[in-house]
Coordinates of C-alpha atoms and ligand atoms in Angstrom, one line a residue:
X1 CA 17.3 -57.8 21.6
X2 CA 15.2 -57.3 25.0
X3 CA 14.5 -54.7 27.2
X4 CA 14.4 -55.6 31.0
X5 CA 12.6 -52.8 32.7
X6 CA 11.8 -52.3 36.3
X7 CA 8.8 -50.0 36.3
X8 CA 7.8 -47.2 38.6
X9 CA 10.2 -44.7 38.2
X10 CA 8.8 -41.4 37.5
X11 CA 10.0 -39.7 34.4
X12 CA 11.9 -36.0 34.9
X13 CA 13.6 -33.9 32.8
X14 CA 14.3 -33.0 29.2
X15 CA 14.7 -34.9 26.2
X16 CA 15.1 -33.1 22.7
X17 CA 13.0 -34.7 19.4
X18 CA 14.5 -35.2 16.0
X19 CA 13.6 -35.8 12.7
X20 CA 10.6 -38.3 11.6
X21 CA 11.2 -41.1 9.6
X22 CA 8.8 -41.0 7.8
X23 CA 9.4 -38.0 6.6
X24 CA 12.7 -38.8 6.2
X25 CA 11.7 -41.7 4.2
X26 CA 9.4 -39.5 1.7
X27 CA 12.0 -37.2 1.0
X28 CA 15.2 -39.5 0.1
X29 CA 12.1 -41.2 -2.2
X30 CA 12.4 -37.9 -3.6
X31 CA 15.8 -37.9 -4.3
X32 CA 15.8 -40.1 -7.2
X33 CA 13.4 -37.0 -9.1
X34 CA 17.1 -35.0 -10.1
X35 CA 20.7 -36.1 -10.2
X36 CA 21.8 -32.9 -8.5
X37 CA 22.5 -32.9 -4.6
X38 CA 19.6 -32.9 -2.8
X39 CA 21.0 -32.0 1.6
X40 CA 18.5 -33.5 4.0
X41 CA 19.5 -31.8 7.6
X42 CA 17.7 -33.1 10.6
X43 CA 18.0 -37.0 9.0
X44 CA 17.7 -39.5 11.9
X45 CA 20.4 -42.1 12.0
X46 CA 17.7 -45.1 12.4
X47 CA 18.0 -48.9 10.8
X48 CA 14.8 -47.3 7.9
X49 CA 16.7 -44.7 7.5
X50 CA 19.8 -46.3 6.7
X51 CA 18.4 -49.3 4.7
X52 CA 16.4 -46.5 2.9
X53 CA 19.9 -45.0 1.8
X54 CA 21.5 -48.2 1.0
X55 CA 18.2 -48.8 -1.4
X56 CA 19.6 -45.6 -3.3
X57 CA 22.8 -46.4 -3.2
X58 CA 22.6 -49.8 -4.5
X59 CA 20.5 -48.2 -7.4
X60 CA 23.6 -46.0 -8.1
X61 CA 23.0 -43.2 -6.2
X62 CA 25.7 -41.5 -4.6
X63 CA 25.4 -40.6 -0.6
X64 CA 27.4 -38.9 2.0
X65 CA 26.3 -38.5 5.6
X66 CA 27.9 -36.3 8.4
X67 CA 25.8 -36.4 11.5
X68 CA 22.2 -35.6 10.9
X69 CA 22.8 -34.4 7.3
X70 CA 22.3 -36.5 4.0
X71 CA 23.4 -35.7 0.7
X72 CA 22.1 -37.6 -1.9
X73 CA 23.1 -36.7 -5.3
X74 CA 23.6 -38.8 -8.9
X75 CA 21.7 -40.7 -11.5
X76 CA 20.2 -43.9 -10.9
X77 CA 22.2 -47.1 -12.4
X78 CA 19.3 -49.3 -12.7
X79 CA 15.8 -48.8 -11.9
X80 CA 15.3 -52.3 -10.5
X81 CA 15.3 -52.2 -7.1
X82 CA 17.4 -54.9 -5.5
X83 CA 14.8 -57.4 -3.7
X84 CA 17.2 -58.2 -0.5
X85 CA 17.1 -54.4 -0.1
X86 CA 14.1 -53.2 -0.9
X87 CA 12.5 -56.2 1.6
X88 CA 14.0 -54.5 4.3
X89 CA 11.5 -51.7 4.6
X90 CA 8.2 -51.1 3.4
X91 CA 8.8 -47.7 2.5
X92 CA 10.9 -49.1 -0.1
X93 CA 8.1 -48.6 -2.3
X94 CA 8.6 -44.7 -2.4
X95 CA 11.4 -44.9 -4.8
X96 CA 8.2 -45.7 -7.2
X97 CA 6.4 -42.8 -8.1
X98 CA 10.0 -40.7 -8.5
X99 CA 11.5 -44.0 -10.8
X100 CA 9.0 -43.7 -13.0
X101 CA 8.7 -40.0 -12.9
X102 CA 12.1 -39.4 -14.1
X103 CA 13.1 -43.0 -15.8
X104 CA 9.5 -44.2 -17.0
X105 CA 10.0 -47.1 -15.5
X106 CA 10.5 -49.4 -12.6
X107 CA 10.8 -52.6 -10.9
X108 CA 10.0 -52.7 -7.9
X109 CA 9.8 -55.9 -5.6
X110 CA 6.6 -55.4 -3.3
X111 CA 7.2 -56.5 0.7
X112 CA 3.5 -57.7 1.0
X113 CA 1.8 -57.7 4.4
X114 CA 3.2 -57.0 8.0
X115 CA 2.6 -57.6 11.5
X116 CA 0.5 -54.4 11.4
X117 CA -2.1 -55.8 8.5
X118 CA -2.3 -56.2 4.7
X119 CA -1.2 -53.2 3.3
X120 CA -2.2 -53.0 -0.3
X121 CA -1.0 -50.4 -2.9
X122 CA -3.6 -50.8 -5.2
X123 CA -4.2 -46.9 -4.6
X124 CA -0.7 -46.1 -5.7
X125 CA -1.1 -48.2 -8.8
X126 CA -3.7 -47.1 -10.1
X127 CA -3.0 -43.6 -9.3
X128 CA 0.4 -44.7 -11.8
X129 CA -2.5 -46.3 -14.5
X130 CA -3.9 -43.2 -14.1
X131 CA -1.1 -41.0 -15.1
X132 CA -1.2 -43.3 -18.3
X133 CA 1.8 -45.4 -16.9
X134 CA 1.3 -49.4 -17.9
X135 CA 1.6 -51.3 -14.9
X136 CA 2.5 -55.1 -14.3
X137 CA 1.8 -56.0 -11.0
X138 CA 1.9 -59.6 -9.4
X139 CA 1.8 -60.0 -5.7
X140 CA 5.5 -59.4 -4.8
X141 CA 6.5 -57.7 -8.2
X142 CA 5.5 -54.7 -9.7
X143 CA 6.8 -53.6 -13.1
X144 CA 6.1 -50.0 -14.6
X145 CA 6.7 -48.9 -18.0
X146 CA 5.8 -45.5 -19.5
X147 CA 6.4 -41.6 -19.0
X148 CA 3.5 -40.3 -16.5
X149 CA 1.1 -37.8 -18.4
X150 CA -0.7 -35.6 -16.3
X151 CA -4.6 -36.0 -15.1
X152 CA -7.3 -36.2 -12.8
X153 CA -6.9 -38.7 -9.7
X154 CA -9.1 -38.9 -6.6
X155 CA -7.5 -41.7 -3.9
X156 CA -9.9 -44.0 -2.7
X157 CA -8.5 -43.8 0.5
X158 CA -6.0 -40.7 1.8
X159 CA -3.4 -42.9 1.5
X160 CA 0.2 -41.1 3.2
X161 CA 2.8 -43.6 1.0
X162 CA -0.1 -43.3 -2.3
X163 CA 0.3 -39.4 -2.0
X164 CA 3.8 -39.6 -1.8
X165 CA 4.4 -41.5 -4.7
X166 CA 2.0 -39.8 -7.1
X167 CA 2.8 -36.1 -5.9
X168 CA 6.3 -37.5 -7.5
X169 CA 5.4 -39.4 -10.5
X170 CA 3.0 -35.9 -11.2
X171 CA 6.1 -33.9 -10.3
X172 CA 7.7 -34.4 -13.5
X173 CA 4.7 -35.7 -15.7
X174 CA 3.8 -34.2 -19.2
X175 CA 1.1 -31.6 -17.9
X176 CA -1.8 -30.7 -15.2
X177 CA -2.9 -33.3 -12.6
X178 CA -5.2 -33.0 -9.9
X179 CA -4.8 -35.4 -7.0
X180 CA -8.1 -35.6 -4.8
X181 CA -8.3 -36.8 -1.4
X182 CA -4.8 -36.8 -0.8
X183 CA -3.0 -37.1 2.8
X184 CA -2.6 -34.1 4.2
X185 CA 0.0 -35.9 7.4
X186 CA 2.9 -33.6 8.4
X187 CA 5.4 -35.4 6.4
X188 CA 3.3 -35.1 2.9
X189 CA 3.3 -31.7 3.3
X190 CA 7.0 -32.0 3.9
X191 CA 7.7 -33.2 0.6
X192 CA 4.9 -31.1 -1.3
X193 CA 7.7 -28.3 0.1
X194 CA 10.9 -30.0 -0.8
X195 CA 9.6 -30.6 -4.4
X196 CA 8.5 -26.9 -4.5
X197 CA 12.3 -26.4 -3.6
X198 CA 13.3 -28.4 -6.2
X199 CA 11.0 -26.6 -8.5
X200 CA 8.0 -28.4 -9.0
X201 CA 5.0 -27.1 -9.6
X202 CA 2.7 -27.9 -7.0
X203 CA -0.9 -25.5 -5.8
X204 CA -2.7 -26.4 -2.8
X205 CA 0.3 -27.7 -0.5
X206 CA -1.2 -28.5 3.0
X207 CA -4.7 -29.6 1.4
X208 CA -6.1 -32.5 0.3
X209 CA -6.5 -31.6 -3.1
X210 CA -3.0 -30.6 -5.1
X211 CA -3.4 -29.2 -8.8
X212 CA 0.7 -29.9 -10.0
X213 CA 2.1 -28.7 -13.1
X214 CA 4.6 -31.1 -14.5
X215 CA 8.2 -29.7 -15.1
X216 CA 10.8 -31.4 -17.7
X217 CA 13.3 -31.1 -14.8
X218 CA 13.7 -30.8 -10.8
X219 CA 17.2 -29.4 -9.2
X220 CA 18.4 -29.9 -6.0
X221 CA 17.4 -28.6 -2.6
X222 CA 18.4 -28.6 1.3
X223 CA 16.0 -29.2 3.5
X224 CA 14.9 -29.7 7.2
X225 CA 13.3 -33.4 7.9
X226 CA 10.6 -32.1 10.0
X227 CA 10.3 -33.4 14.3
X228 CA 9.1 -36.8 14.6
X229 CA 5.6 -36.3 15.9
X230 CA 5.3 -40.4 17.2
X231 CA 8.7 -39.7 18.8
X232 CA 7.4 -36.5 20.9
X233 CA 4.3 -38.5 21.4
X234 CA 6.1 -41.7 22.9
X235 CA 8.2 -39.6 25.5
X236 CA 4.6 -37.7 26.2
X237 CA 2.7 -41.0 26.8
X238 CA 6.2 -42.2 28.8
X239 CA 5.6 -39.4 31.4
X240 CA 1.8 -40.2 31.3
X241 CA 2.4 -43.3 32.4
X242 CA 4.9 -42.6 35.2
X243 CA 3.3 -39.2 36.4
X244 CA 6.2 -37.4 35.6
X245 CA 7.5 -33.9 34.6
X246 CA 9.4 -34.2 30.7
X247 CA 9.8 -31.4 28.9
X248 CA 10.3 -32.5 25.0
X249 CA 12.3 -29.8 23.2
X250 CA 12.4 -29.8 19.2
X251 CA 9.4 -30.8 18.3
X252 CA 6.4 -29.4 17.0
X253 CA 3.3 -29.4 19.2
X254 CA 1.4 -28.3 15.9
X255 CA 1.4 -31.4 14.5
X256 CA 0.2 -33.8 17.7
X257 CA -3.4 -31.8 18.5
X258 CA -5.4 -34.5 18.0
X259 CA -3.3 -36.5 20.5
X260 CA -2.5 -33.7 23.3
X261 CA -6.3 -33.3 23.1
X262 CA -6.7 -36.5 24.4
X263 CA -4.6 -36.0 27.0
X264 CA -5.3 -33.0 28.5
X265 CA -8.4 -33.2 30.5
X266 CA -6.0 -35.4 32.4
X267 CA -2.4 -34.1 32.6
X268 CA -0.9 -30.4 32.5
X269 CA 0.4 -29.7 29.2
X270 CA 2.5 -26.6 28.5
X271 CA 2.9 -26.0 24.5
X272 CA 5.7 -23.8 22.9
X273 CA 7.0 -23.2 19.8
X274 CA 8.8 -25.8 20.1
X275 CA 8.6 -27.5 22.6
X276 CA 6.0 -29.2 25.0
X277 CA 6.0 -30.1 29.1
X278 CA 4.0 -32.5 30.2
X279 CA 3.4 -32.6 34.3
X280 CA 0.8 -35.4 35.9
X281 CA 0.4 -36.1 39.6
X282 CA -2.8 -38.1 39.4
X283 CA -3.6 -41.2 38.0
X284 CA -5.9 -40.2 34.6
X285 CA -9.0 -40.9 33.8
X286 CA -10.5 -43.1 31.4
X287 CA -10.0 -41.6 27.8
X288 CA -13.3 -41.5 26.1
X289 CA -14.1 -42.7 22.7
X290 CA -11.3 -42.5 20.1
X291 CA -11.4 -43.3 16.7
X292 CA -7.9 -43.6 14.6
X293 CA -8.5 -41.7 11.4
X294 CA -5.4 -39.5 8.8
X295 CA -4.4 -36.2 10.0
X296 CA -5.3 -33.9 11.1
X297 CA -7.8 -37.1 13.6
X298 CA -6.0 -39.0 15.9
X299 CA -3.5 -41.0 13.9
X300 CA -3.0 -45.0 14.1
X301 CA 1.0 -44.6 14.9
X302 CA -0.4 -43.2 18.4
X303 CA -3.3 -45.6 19.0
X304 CA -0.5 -48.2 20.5
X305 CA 0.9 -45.7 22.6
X306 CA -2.3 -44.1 24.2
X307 CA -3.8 -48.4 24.3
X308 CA -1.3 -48.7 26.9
X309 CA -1.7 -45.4 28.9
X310 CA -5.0 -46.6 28.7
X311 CA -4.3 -50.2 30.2
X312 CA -3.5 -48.1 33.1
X313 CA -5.3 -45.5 33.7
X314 CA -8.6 -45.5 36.1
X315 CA -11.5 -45.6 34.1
X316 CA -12.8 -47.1 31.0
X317 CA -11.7 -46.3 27.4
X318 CA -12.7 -47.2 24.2
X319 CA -10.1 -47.1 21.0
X320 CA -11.0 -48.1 17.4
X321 CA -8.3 -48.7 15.1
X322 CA -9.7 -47.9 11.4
X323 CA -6.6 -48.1 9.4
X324 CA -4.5 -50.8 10.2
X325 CA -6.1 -54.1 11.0
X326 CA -4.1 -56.1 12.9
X327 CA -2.5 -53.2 15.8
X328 CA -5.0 -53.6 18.1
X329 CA -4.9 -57.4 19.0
X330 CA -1.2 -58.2 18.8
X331 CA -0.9 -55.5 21.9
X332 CA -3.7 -56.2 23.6
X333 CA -3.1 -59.9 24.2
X334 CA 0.8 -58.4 25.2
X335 CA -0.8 -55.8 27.5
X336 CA -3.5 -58.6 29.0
X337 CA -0.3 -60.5 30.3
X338 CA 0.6 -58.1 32.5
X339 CA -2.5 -57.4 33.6
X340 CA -4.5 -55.2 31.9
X341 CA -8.2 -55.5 31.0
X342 CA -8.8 -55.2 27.2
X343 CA -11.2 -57.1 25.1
X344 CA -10.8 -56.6 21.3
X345 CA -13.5 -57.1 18.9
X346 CA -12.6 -56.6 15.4
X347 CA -11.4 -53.1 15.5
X348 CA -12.5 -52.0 18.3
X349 CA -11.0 -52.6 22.2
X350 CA -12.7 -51.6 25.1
X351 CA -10.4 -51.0 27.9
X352 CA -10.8 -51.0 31.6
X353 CA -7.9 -49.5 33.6
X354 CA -6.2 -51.4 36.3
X355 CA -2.7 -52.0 38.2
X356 CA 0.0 -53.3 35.7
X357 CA 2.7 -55.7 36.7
X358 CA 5.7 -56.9 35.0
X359 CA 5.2 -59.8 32.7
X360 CA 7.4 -61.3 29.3
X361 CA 6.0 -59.7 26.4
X362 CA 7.1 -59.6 22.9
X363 CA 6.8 -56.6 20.4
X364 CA 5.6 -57.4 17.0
X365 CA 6.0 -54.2 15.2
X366 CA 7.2 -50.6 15.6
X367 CA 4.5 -48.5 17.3
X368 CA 3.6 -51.3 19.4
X369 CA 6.9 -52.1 20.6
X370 CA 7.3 -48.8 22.2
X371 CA 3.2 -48.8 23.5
X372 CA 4.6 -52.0 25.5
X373 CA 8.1 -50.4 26.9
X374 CA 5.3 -47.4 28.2
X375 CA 3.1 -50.4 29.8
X376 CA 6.3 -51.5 31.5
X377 CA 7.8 -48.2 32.6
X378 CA 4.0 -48.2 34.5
X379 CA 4.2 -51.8 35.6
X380 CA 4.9 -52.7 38.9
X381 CA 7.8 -54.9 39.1
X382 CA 10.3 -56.6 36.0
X383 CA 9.5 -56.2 32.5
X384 CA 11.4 -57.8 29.5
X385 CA 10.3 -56.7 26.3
X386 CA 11.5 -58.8 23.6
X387 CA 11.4 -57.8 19.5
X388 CA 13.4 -54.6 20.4
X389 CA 14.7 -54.8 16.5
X390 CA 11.5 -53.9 15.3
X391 CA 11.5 -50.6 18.0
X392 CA 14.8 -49.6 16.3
X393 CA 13.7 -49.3 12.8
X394 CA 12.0 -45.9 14.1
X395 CA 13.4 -44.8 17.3
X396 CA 17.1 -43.4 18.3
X397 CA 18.4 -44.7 21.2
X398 CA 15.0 -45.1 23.0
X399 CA 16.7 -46.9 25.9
X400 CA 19.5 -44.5 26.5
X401 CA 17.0 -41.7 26.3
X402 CA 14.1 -43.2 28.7
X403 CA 17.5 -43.8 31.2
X404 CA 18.2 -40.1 31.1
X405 CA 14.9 -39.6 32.3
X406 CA 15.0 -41.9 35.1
X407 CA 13.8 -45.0 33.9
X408 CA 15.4 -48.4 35.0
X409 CA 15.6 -49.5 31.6
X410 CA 18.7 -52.0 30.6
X411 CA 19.3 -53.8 27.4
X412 CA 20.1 -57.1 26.8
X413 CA 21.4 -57.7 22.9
Ligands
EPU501 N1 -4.2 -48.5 1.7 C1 -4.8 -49.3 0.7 N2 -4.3 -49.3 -0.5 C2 -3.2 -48.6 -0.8 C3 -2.5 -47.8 0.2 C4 -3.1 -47.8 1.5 O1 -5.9 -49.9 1.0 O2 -2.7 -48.6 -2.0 C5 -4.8 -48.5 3.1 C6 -3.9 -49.1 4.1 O3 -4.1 -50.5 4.2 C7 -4.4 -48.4 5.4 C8 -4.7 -47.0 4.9 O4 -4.9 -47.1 3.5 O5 -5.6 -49.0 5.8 C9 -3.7 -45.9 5.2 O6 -2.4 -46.4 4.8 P1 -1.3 -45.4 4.2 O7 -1.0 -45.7 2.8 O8 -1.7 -44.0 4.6 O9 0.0 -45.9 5.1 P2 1.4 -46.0 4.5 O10 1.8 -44.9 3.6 O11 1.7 -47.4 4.1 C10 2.4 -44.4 6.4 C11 3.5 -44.6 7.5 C12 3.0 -45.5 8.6 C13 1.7 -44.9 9.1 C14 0.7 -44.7 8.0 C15 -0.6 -44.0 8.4 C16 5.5 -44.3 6.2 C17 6.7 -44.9 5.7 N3 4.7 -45.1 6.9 O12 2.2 -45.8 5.9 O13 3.9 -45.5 9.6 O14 1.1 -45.7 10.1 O15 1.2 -43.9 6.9 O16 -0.4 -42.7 8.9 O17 5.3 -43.1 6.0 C18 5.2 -46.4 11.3 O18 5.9 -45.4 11.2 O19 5.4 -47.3 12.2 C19 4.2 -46.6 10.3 C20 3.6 -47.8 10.1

């Protein structure tokens, strides 16, 4: 699927956010900790999403959806996950923690590395040694056998997915643990709050280190996926990069400081509860020095977005990606073909703003996909952005939306 774009059009208007995927993705993970109805309101109807349900579903869980709410409820039927499915997204491998939580045990097929770089788990699994759970692992297979017995873990790295899965697998574990250095992104604490719901035992939720007591059983819960914060930010840098006037409704401005920050010294940006406006009528400035880092820094899933406002901005910026190795280059040899001035080394691009103009380009992952449909809605002249697919794993009718807006945006499956 492309994207033809004819850039230039300035963005107006009002657009409302909805719920994050990844938090959405945490919280069916989740699921599997109790066989009573878990109601997920707020659920976005995207393709990780929906492979995330059919994951459960093909592991006997049963699932109903009307609009944005999911209801999961059921035992699992086999804790193997199926490989065709579980392939399909990498947050497959939050069904793993909550498996062996509640089944002691799991198979579960591992996807290996993406566009976006390696991705190991070797912090999830040894979190899962930790615990006292006997682990199998080969590089596309892991295989966990034991019940979880609660104790001390510190995460190498504050791994968002690692938390995830241990916060679950300590959820229902025989006893204290105390997980150090843990994530502490919007959606973690999302799902330190469901399991709370659900009864877990949990001190410490918000903070990067969670003393949980382990319960012999969790019940069900409803619950509010929380506002994509990459969503808000995309239709932010979208209005950055056409010096318009959006107002983003449904979102949480809480969560995106370390992005808004950036931006600004260079735009006018109104924050509400729940909402923000953004209003530019000059071309900004270079952006400084930024560094991706985990919340509450500026996070990776925006570095793609803000490389491309960036690309076309007046001035000189400097990003470096720290977390994921590979996001930098794929989009900066995209965004050099239509002009821009970036030179990667490693993980760091310097960038030198200048005049886009349309070009071919090809999105290779998620985030990146959207950074380049920004770099076109700038662009002078015809865009077509190919790789749309991967765009749509995290993004509801991002076309549609942009066109609401006033952007010449048509699709072409
Ligand atoms: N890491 C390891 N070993 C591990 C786990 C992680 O070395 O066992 C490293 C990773 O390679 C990376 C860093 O730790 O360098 C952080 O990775 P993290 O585990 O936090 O990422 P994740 O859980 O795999 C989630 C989001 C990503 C988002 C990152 C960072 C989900 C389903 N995915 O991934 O979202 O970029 O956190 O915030 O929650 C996206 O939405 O497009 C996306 C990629």
């Amino acid at each position: 699927m492309d994207y033809i774009i004819n850039g230039g059009a300035r963005l107006s208007g009002e657009i409302a956010d909805y719920g994050a995927k990844n938090c959405a993705l945490a919280l069916l993970g989740a699921t599997v900790l109790t066989d009573e109805q878990v109601v997920l309101h707020n659920c976005p109807s995207i393709v990780d999403v929906e492979n995330m349900l059919l994951l459960l579903s093909s592991m006997g869980k049963r699932i109903s959806r009307s609009d944005d709410t999911v209801s999961v409820s059921g035992a699992l039927t086999t804790t193997s996950a199926p490989r065709d499915i579980a392939n399909l997204l990498r947050g497959s491998a939050l069904v793993l923690g909550s498996t062996v939580a509640k089944y002691h045990g799991a198979n579960l097929p591992l996807p290996g590395g993406c566009a976006i770089g390696s991705r190991p788990m070797d912090i999830h699994l040894n979190g899962l040694k930790a615990l006292g759970v006997t682990v199998d692992s080969s590089d596309d297979m892991v295989i966990c056998k034991g019940k979880p017995v609660g104790a001390q873990y510190t995460l190498r790295m504050a791994s968002v997915g690692a938390t995830e899965n241990m916060l679950c697998a300590c959820a229902l574990a025989e006893g204290e643990s105390v997980l150090a250095n843990c994530a502490m992104e919007p959606e973690v604490t999302a799902l330190e709050q469901l399991l709370v719901k659900m009864g877990a035992k949990i001190q410490g939720v918000g903070t990067s280190t969670l003393k949980i007591v382990g319960v012999e059983k969790l019940h069900g819960a409803e619950f509010d996926v929380i506002p994509d914060r990459i969503v808000a930010a995309t239709y932010i840098s979208a209005t950055v990069a056409t010096m318009g006037d959006v107002t983003i409704t449904n979102c949480n401005p809480l969560h995106m400081q370390a992005f808004l920050n950036v931006l600004i010294p260079h735009a006018y940006i109104k924050q509400y509860d729940n909402a923000i406006r953004v209003m530019v009528n000059k071309t900004p400035n270079g952006y400084g020095k930024i560094v991706t880092a985990p919340y509450p820094l500026f996070p990776t899933d925006m570095q793609s977005l803000l490389l491309s406002l960036a690309s076309c901005c007046c001035g000189r910026t400097q990003i470096v990606e720290k977390l994921f190795e590979n996001r930098l280059l794929h989009n900066a040899q995209q965004l050099n073909k239509m002009g821009a001035r970036i030179t990667v080394n490693n993980d760091v691009a310097n960038i030198e703003g200048s005049s886009l103009c349309g070009a071919q380009v090809t999105a290779y992952d998620l985030r990146g996909g959207a950074g380049l449909v920004i770099a076109a809605l700038n662009a002078t002249g015809t865009s077509s952005v190919s790789g749309i697919e991967h765009v749509n794993r995290g993004y509801v009718n991002l076309a549609q939306n942009l066109r609401t807006l006033g952007a010449d945006i048509n699709v072409i499956p």
